[in-house]
XYZ file of C-alpha atoms in Angstrom:
578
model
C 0.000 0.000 0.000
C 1.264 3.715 -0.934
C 2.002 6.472 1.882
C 1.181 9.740 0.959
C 2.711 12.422 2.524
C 0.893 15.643 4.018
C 2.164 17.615 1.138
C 0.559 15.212 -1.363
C -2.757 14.943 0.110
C -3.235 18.798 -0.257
C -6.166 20.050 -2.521
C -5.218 21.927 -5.315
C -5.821 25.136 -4.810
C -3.965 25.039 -1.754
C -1.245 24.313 -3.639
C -1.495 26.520 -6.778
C -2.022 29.238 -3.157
C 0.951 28.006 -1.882
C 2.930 28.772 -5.264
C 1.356 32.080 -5.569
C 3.067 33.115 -1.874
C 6.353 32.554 -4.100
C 8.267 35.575 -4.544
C 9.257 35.797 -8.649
C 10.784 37.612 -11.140
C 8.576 40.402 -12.825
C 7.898 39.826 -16.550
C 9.740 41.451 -19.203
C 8.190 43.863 -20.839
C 8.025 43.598 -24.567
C 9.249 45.731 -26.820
C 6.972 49.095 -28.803
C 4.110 47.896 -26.459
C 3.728 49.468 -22.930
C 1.642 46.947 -21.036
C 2.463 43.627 -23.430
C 4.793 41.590 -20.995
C 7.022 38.238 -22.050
C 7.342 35.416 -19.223
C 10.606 35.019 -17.525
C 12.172 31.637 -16.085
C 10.967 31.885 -12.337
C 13.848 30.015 -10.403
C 11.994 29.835 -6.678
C 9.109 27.526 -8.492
C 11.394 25.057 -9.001
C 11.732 23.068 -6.149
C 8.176 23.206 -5.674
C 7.818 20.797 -9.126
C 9.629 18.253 -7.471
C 7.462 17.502 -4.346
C 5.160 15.063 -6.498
C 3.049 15.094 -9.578
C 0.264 17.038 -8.065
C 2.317 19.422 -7.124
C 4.499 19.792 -10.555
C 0.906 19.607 -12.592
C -0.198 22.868 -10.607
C 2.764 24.548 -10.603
C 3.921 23.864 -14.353
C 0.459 25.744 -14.930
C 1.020 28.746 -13.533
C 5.024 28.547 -14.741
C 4.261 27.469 -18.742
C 1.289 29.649 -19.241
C 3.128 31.622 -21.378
C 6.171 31.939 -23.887
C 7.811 33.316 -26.379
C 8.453 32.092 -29.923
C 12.109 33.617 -30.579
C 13.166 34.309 -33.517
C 16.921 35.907 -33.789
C 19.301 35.856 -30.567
C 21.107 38.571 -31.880
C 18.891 40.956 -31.502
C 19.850 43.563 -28.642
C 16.214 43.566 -26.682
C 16.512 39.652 -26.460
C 20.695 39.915 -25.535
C 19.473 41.999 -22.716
C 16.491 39.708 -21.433
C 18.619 35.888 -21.408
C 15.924 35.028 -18.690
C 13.001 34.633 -20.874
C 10.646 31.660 -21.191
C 11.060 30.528 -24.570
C 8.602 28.438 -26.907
C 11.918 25.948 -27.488
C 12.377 25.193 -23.858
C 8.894 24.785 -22.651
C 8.512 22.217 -25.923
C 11.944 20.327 -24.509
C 10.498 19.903 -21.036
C 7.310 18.772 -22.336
C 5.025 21.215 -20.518
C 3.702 22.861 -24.266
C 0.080 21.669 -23.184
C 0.330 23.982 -20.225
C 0.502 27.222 -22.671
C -1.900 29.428 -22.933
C -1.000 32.306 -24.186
C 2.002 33.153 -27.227
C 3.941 36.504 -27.681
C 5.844 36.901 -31.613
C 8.642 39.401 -31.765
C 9.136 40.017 -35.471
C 10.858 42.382 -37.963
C 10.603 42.511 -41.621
C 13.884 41.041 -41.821
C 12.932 37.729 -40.187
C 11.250 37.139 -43.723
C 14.059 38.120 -46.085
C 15.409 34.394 -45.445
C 13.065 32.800 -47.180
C 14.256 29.443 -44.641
C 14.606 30.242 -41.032
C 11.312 31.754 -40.580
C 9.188 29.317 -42.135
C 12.065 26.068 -40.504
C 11.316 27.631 -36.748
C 7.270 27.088 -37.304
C 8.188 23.948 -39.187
C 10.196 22.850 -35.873
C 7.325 23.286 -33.843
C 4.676 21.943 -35.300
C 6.173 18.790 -35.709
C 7.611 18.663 -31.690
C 4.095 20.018 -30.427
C 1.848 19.481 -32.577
C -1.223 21.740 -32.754
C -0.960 24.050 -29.827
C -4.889 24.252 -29.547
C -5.255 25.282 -25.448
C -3.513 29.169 -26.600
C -6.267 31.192 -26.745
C -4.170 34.925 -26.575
C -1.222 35.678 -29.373
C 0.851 39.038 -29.271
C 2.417 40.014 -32.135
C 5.130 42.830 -31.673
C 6.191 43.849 -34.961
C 10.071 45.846 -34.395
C 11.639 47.777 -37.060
C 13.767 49.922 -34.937
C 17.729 50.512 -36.173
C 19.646 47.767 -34.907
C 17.694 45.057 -36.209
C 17.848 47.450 -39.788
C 21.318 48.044 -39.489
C 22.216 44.514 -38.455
C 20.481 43.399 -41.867
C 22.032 45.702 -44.194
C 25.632 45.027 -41.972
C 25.129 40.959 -43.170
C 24.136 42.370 -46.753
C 27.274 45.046 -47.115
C 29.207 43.434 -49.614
C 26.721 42.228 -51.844
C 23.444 42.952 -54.055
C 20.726 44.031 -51.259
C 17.885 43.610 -53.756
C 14.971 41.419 -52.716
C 13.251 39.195 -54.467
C 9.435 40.612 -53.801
C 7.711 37.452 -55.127
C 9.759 34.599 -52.881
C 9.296 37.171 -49.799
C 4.955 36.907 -50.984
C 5.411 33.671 -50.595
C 7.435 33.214 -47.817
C 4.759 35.260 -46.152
C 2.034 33.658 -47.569
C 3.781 30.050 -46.301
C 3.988 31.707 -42.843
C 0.497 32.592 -42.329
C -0.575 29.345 -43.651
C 2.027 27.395 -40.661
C 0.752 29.934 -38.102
C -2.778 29.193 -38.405
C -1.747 25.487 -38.309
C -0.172 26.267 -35.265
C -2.342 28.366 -33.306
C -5.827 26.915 -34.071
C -7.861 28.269 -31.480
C -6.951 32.405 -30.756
C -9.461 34.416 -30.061
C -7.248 37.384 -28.415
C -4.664 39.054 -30.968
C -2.748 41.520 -29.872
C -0.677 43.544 -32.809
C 2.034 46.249 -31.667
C 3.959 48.278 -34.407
C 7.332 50.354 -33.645
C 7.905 53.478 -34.882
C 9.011 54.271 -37.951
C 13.090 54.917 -38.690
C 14.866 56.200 -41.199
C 16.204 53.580 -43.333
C 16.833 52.051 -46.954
C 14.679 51.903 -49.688
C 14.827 48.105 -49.659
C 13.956 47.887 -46.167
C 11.232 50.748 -46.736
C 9.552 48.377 -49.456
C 10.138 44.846 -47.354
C 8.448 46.496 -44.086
C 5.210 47.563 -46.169
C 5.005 44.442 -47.230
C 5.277 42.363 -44.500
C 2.784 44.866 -42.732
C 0.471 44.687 -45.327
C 0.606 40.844 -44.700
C -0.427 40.946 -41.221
C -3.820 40.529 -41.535
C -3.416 37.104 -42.695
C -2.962 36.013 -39.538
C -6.173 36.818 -38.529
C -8.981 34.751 -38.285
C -12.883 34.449 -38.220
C -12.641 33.031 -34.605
C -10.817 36.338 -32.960
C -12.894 37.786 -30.464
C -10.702 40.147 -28.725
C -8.752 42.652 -31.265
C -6.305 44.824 -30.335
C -3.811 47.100 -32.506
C -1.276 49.918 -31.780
C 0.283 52.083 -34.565
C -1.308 49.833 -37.313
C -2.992 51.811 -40.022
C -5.914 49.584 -40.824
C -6.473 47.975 -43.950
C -10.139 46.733 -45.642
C -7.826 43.220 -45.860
C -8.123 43.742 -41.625
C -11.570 44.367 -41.889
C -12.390 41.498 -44.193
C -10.604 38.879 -42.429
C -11.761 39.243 -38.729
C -15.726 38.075 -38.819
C -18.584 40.584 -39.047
C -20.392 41.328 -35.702
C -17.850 38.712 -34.042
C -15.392 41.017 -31.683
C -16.292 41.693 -28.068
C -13.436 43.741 -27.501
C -11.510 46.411 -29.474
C -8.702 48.225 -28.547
C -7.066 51.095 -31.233
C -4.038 52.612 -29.605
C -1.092 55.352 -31.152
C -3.460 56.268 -33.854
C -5.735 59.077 -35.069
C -8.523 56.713 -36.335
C -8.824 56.385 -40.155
C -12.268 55.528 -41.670
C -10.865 51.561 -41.488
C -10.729 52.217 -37.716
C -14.014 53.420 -37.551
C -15.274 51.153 -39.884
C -14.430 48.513 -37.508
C -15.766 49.566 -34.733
C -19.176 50.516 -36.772
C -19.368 46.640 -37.962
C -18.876 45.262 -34.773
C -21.364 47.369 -32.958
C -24.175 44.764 -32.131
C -21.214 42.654 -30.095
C -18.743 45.060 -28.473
C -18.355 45.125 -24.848
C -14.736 47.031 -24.314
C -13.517 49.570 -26.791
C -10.309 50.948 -25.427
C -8.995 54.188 -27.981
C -6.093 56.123 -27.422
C -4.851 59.262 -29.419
C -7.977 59.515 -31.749
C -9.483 62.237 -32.953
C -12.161 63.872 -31.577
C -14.036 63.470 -34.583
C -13.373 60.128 -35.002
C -14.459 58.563 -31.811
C -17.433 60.627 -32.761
C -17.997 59.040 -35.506
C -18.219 55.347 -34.005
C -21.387 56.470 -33.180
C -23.143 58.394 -35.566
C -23.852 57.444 -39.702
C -25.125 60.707 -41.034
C -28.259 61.976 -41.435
C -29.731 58.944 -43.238
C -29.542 56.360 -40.626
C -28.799 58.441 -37.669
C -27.329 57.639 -34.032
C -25.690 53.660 -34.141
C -26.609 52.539 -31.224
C -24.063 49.529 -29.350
C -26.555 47.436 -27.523
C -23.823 45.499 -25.366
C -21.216 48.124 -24.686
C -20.258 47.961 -20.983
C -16.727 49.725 -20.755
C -15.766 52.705 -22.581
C -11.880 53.871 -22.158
C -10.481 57.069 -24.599
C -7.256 58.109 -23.947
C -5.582 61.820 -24.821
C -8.102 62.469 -27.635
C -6.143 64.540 -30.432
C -8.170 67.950 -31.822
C -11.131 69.812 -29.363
C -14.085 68.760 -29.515
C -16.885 70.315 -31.774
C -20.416 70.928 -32.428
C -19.649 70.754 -36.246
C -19.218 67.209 -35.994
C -22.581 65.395 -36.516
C -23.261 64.244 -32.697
C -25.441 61.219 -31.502
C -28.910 62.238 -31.478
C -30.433 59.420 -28.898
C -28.060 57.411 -26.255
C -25.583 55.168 -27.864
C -24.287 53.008 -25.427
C -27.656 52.330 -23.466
C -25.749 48.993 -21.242
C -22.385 51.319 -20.071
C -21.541 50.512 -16.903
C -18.331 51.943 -17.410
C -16.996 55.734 -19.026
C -13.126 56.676 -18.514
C -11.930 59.355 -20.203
C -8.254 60.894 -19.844
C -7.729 64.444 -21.871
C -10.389 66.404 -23.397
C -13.871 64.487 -23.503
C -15.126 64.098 -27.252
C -18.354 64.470 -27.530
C -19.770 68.216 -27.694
C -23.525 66.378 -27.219
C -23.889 65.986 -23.402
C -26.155 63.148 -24.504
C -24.062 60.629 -23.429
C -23.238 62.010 -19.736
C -27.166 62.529 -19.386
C -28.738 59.253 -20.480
C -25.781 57.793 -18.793
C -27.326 58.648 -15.306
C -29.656 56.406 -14.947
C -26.813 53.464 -15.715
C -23.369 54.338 -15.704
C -21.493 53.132 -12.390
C -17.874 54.039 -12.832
C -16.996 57.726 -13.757
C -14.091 58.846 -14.650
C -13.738 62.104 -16.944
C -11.648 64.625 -17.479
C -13.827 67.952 -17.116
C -12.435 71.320 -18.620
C -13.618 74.332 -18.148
C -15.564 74.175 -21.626
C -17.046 71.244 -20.994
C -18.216 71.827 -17.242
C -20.158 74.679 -18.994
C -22.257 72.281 -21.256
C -22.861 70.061 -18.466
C -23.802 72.817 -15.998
C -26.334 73.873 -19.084
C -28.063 70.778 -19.244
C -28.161 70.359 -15.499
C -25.747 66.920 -15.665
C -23.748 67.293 -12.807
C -26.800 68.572 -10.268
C -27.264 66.623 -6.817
C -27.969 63.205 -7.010
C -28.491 62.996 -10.517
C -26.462 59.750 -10.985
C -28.065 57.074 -9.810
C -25.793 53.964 -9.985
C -22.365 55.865 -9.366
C -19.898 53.518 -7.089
C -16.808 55.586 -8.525
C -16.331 59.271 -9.911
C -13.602 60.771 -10.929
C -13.844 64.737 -12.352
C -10.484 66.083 -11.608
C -7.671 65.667 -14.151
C -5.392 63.327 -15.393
C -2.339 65.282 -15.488
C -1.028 67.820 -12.868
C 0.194 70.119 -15.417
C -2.857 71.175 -16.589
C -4.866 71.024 -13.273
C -8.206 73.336 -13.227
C -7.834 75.787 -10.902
C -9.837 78.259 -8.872
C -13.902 78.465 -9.646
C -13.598 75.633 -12.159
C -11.769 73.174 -9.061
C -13.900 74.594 -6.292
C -16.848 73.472 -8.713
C -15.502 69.735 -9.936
C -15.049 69.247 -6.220
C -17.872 69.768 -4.566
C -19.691 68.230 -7.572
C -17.907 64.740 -7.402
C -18.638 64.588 -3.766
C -22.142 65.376 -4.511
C -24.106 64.644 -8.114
C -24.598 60.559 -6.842
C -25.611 59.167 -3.371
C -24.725 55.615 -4.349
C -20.873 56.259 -4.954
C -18.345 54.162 -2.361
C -15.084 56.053 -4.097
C -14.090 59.426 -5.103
C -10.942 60.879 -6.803
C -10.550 64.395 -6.894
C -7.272 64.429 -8.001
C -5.036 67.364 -9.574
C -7.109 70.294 -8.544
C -5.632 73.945 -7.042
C -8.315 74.678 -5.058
C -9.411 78.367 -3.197
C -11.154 79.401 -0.090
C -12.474 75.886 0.383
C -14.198 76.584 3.722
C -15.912 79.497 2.908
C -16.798 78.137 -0.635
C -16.708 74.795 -1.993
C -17.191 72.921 1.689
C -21.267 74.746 1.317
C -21.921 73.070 -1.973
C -20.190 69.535 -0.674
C -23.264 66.739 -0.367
C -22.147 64.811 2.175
C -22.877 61.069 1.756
C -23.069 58.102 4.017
C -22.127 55.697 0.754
C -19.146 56.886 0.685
C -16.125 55.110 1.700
C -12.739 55.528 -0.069
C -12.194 59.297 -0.758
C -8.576 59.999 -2.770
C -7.752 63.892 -2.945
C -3.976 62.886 -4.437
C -2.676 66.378 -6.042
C -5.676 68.331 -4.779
C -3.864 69.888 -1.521
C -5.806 70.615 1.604
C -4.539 72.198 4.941
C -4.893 70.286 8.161
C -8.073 72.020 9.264
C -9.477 71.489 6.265
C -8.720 67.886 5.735
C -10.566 67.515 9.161
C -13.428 69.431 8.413
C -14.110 67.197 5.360
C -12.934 63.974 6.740
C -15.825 64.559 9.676
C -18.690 65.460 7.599
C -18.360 61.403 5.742
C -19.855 59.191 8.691
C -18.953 55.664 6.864
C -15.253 57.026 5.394
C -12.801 53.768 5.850
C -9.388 55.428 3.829
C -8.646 58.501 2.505
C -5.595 59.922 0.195
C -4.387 63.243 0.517
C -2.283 66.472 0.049
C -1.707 68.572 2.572
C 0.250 71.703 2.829
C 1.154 74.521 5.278
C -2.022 76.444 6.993
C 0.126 79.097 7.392
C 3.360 80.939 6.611
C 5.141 80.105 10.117
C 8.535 77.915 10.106
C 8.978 77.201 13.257
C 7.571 73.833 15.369
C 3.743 74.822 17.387
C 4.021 75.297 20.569
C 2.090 73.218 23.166
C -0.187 76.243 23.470
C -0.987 76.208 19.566
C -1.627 72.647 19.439
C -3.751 72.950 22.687
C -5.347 75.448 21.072
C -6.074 73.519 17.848
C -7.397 70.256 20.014
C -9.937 72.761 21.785
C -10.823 74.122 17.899
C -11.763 70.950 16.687
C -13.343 69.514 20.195
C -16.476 66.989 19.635
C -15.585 66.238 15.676
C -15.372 63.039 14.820
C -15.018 60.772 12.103
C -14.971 56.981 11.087
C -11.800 57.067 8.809
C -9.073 54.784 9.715
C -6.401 54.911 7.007
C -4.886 58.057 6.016
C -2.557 57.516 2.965
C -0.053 61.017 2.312
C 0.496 61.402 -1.519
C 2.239 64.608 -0.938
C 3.730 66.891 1.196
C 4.097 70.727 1.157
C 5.747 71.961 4.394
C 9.219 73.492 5.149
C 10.681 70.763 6.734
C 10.301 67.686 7.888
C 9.603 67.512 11.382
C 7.080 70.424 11.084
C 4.981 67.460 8.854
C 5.219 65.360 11.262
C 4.203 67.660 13.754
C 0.714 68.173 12.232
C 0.339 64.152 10.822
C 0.706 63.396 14.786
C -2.011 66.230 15.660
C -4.255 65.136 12.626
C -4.269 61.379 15.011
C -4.694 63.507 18.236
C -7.889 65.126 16.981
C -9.576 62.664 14.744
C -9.053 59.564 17.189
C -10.636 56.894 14.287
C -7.150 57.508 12.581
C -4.851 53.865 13.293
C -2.852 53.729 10.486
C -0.916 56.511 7.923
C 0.876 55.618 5.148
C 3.535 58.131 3.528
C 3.912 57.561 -0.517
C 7.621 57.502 -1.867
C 6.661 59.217 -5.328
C 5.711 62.819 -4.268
C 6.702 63.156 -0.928
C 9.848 64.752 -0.197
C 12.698 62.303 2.732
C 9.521 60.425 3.145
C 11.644 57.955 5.373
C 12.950 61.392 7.126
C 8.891 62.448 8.387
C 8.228 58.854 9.269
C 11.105 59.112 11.874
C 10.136 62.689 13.369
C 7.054 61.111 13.846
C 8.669 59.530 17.251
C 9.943 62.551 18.357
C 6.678 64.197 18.432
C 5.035 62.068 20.182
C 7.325 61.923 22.845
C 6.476 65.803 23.330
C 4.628 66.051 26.835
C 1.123 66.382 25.464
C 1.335 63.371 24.048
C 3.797 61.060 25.916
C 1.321 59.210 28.217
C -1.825 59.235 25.181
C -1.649 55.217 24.055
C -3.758 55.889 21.537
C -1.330 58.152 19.527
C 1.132 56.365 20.412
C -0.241 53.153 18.829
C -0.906 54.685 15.379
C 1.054 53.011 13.164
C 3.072 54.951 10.490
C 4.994 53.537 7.211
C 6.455 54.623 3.776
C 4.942 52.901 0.865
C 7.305 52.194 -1.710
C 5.287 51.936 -4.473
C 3.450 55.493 -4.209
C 0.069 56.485 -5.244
C-alpha cells in the first residue's frame, strides 16, 4: 500500500495558493508595447515541481502559461532579457500543453530568409503538434535601427535587392504554418514600432510584410487589439462581421478603417479601449449621417479614450439618442469628445464608474443641461472629475466646482478621486456646496492639496469614510515647530468632531521641513481619534523615510507622551506610491 505524505494529500488550490506566496521575477516587458509583458524563467518555483506530480501539474500551470516564440538571438532587446521563457524550452520539457497564451517578436527582416522563418514554425509543429489550449497571441512587430542596421551590416558586400515574389510567398507560407499552429486564438494583440529612417529596400520589405499581417487573422478572434497599425479593408475582411467583443485602437488618429471597424462590430462590443484619436473620429463610431442616424451599441459595458487629439466640436454630426444604453463603465483621460452631453445625461440612470476629465468648456455644457446637479447619478460607485495630469490642473472656480460636484451629483458612490485640482477658499466656498454622503467610503484627494483644518473638516462630515488619500500643505506661513499652546489650542478648535476614517494615505507633502509634517500628521491622530494607520507615498513626498522618523519625536512631546492611543498609530512609507 502507498504512503502519501501531508504535502501530497493537499487540494489543489492550496497548492497553486501556496505557489502564488512565491516571490518571482517580474515579466519582461516587450518591446513598442507598454503593457504587453514576455514570461521570464521563475527560479523559486522550481523546487516546488519536485514535491510530487500534483504538485508539478499545478505549478507547471502557472510557470508554462506563457512563452515566447524567438526568432533571432542577436537581436539587442533579447541579448538583454537571457531570462526569458522561450517556446523551445517549454517544448523540450514537455510542458507545451500547459501554454496558454504566445507573444511573436518580429521584424521585416525575419522574412528576407526565405528558410529560417518558415524552418522555426516547421520545428514546432512537428515537436508540439497543434498548440490548440492558446487562446491569446501578441504580435510585436520591431523595425527599430539595430535590427535594420544589423540586416544591411550581413548584406554590405553584396546585391541588397529582394526578391518581392519569394518574400509573398514566404509570407504567404507563414500565415498558412501559423494558423496550423495556433488553431484556437481568439485574443490578438498587434504592436507596431515606430518608424526609422532607413533604406529603400527595407522601406519596401516592411510595407510588405505589414500589409501581410492581416493574414494572420482569423474568423474566430474575439478580442482585437492594434497599436500604430494603419488599418487595412484586408483587416476588416478577415476578422468576422459582428464577431469582436473587444476592441482596442491605440497610437493612432482613427482612419475611416478604424471606424469602420468599430461601426461593424457594434451589435457585439463590450470594451472599446482608444487612445490618441481624434475627436471626430471617436465621434464618428457612433453616428452614420443623417440617413440612418445615431448607431446605437446594444452590449457596450466599458468605454476607455485616452488623450483624444483635436477639441471637440459641435460641427461634428453628434449622436442624437443614447448610444451606449448597457455602459456601466466611461473613462476618459484628456479632453472628452463628444460636444452632445447626450451621453453624460442618459448615462445617469446606468453608468457606475466615472471617470472624466472635465475642462472648463465642458463643465459649462454640463452645468447647461443640469448633468452634474445633486444626485443625478443614480448607480455611481466611482467618480472621478479632476484631471489626469497635474500640469494642466483646473484651478480656482472651475476646481472649487468639480469638487464639490464629485462629492455630490450621486448618493450611491463608495469612491471618489478628486485628483489634480488647485483649489481656493475651500471653507468658505466649496465645503457649502459639498453633499455629504453616508455611501461613501474611499475618498482619494492625491494632487488636490488641503490644509490640516481642512482635511478635518471634510474627513468629519463622511460618517462611513474607511481610507482617505491626501495632500496637505502649510495652513500658514510660520517655520517654526507649534508650541504646546498652539496645538492645545487647535485640540480645543476641533473639540467633539469626529469621524470613522481609519487609514490616512499622504500622496504629498508641502511643508518646510520635515519635522514640522510630522508635527501636524501626529495632531491630525490627536484630533480625529478613528485615525490607526498613515501611510507616507515615496513618489511625491519629499525624505519620506525622514517624516516617518520625526514622527517619534513628536510624540514623545509632553502632550502626548502618556496618550496610548497616539502612540499606537502606526506609520509607514509605501514604496510603491500612489
Amino acid at each position: 500500500m502507498s504512503v502519501c505524505t501531508p504535502a501530497q494529500l493537499l487540494p489543489l488550490h492550496i497548492i497553486e495558493s501556496i505557489a502564488n506566496y512565491i516571490p518571482r521575477v517580474s515579466s519582461s516587458r516587450l518591446p513598442v508595447s507598454e503593457i504587453e509583458t514576455s514570461a521570464v524563467i521563475q527560479p523559486a518555483l522550481l523546487p516546488l515541481m519536485s514535491v510530487c506530480r500534483s504538485w508539478r501539474s499545478t505549478v507547471c500551470s502557472l510557470f508554462y502559461c506563457s512563452a515566447l516564440f524567438a526568432y533571432d538571438e542577436k537581436r539587442v532587446w533579447m541579448h538583454n532579457h537571457k531570462n526569458l521563457l522561450k517556446l523551445d524550452s517549454v517544448v523540450e520539457t514537455g510542458n507545451h500543453h500547459h501554454l496558454k497564451k504566445l507573444q511573436f517578436v518580429i521584424s521585416p527582416t525575419d522574412f528576407l530568409d526565405n528558410t529560417e522563418s518558415i524552418s522555426l514554425l516547421q520545428d514546432a509543429i512537428e515537436k508540439c503538434g497543434q498548440l490548440d489550449r492558446i487562446y491569446k497571441v501578441s504580435i510585436v512587430f520591431i523595425q527599430n535601427y539595430s535590427t535594420m542596421r544589423y540586416w544591411e551590416q550581413q548584406n554590405n558586400n553584396g546585391d541588397n535587392s529582394v526578391n518581392m515574389d519569394q518574400l509573398d510567398a514566404t509570407l504567404t507560407e507563414y500565415a498558412k504554418l501559423f494558423h496550423q499552429l495556433l488553431p484556437n486564438k481568439r485574443i490578438v494583440n498587434i504592436f507596431k514600432s515606430e518608424e526609422y529612417r532607413r533604406s529603400p529596400q527595407i522601406v519596401e520589405v516592411s510595407g510588405r510584410v505589414i500589409s501581410f499581417l492581416p493574414q494572420l487573422l482569423d474568423s474566430k478572434v474575439c478580442y482585437f487589439s492594434s497599436t500604430r497599425i494603419n488599418l487595412t479593408k484586408q483587416f476588416i475582411e478577415r476578422l468576422a462581421h459582428n464577431a469582436l467583443r473587444r476592441i482596442t485602437v491605440t497610437g493612432h488618429k482613427g482612419t475611416q478603417q478604424h471606424v469602420e471597424l468599430l461601426r461593424r462590430n457594434a451589435s457585439t462590443l463590450e470594451v472599446v479601449r482608444i487612445r490618441n484619436a481624434t475627436a471626430h473620429a471617436v465621434v464618428k463610431m457612433t453616428y452614420r449621417g443623417s440617413k440612418y442616424g445615431t448607431l446605437v451599441y446594444p452590449r457596450l459595458k466599458r468605454l476607455h479614450i485616452s488623450y483624444c487629439v483635436g477639441r471637440r466640436s459641435n460641427s461634428h454630426p453628434q449622436p442624437t439618442c443614447d448610444p451606449f444604453p448597457m455602459l456601466r463603465v466611461l473613462e476618459c483621460e484628456g479632453h472628452f469628445p463628444f460636444a452632445s452631453p447626450i451621453v453624460l445625461d442618459q448615462g445617469r440612470q446606468h453608468i457606475s464608474v466615472l471617470k472624466i476629465d472635465v475642462d472648463a468648456d465642458l463643465l459649462r455644457i454640463l452645468d447647461e443641461s443640469h448633468i452634474l446637479k445633486p444626485g443625478s447619478f443614480k448607480q455611481l460607485e466611482k467618480v472621478s472629475l479632476g484631471w489626469s495630469q497635474k500640469k494642466y490642473a483646473p484651478r480656482g472656480d472651475h476646481a472649487n466646482r468639480l469638487f464639490a460636484k464629485a462629492l455630490s451629483i450621486s448618493d450611491t458612490a463608495h469612491v471618489v478621486h478628486n485628483c489634480n485640482l488647485i483649489l481656493s477658499e475651500f471653507t468658505e466656498v466649496v465645503m457649502p456646496e459639498i453633499r455629504f454622503s453616508d455611501s461613501l467610503r474611499v475618498l482619494n484627494l492625491e494632487g488636490t492639496f488641503l490644509t490640516i483644518d481642512d482635511a478635518i473638516r471634510l474627513l468629519c462630515g463622511f460618517k462611513r469614510l474607511v481610507t482617505a488619500t491626501l495632500a496637505l500643505r502649510e495652513g500658514s506661513r510660520n517655520v517654526r515647530m507649534p508650541t504646546a499652546e498652539e496645538i492645545a489650542q487647535h485640540r480645543k478648535q476641533f473639540k467633539g468632531y469626529t469621524a470613522s476614517v481609519s487609514k490616512i494615505n499622504i500622496s504629498n507633502l508641502s511643508f518646510t521641513n520635515s519635522r514640522r509634517a510630522a508635527e501636524f500628521l501626529v495632531l491630525m491622530t490627536a484630533i480625529l481619534k478613528s485615525i490607526n494607520k498613515i501611510v507616507v507615498g515615496r513618489r511625491y513626498v519629499s525624505r519620506p523615510t525622514s517624516v516617518v522618523s520625526r514622527v517619534e519625536y513628536v510624540r514623545k512631546r509632553p502632550m502626548y507622551a502618556k496618550n496610548k492611543r497616539i502612540r499606537a498609530v502606526e506609520y509607514i512609507v509605501d514604496n510603491t506610491g500612489f
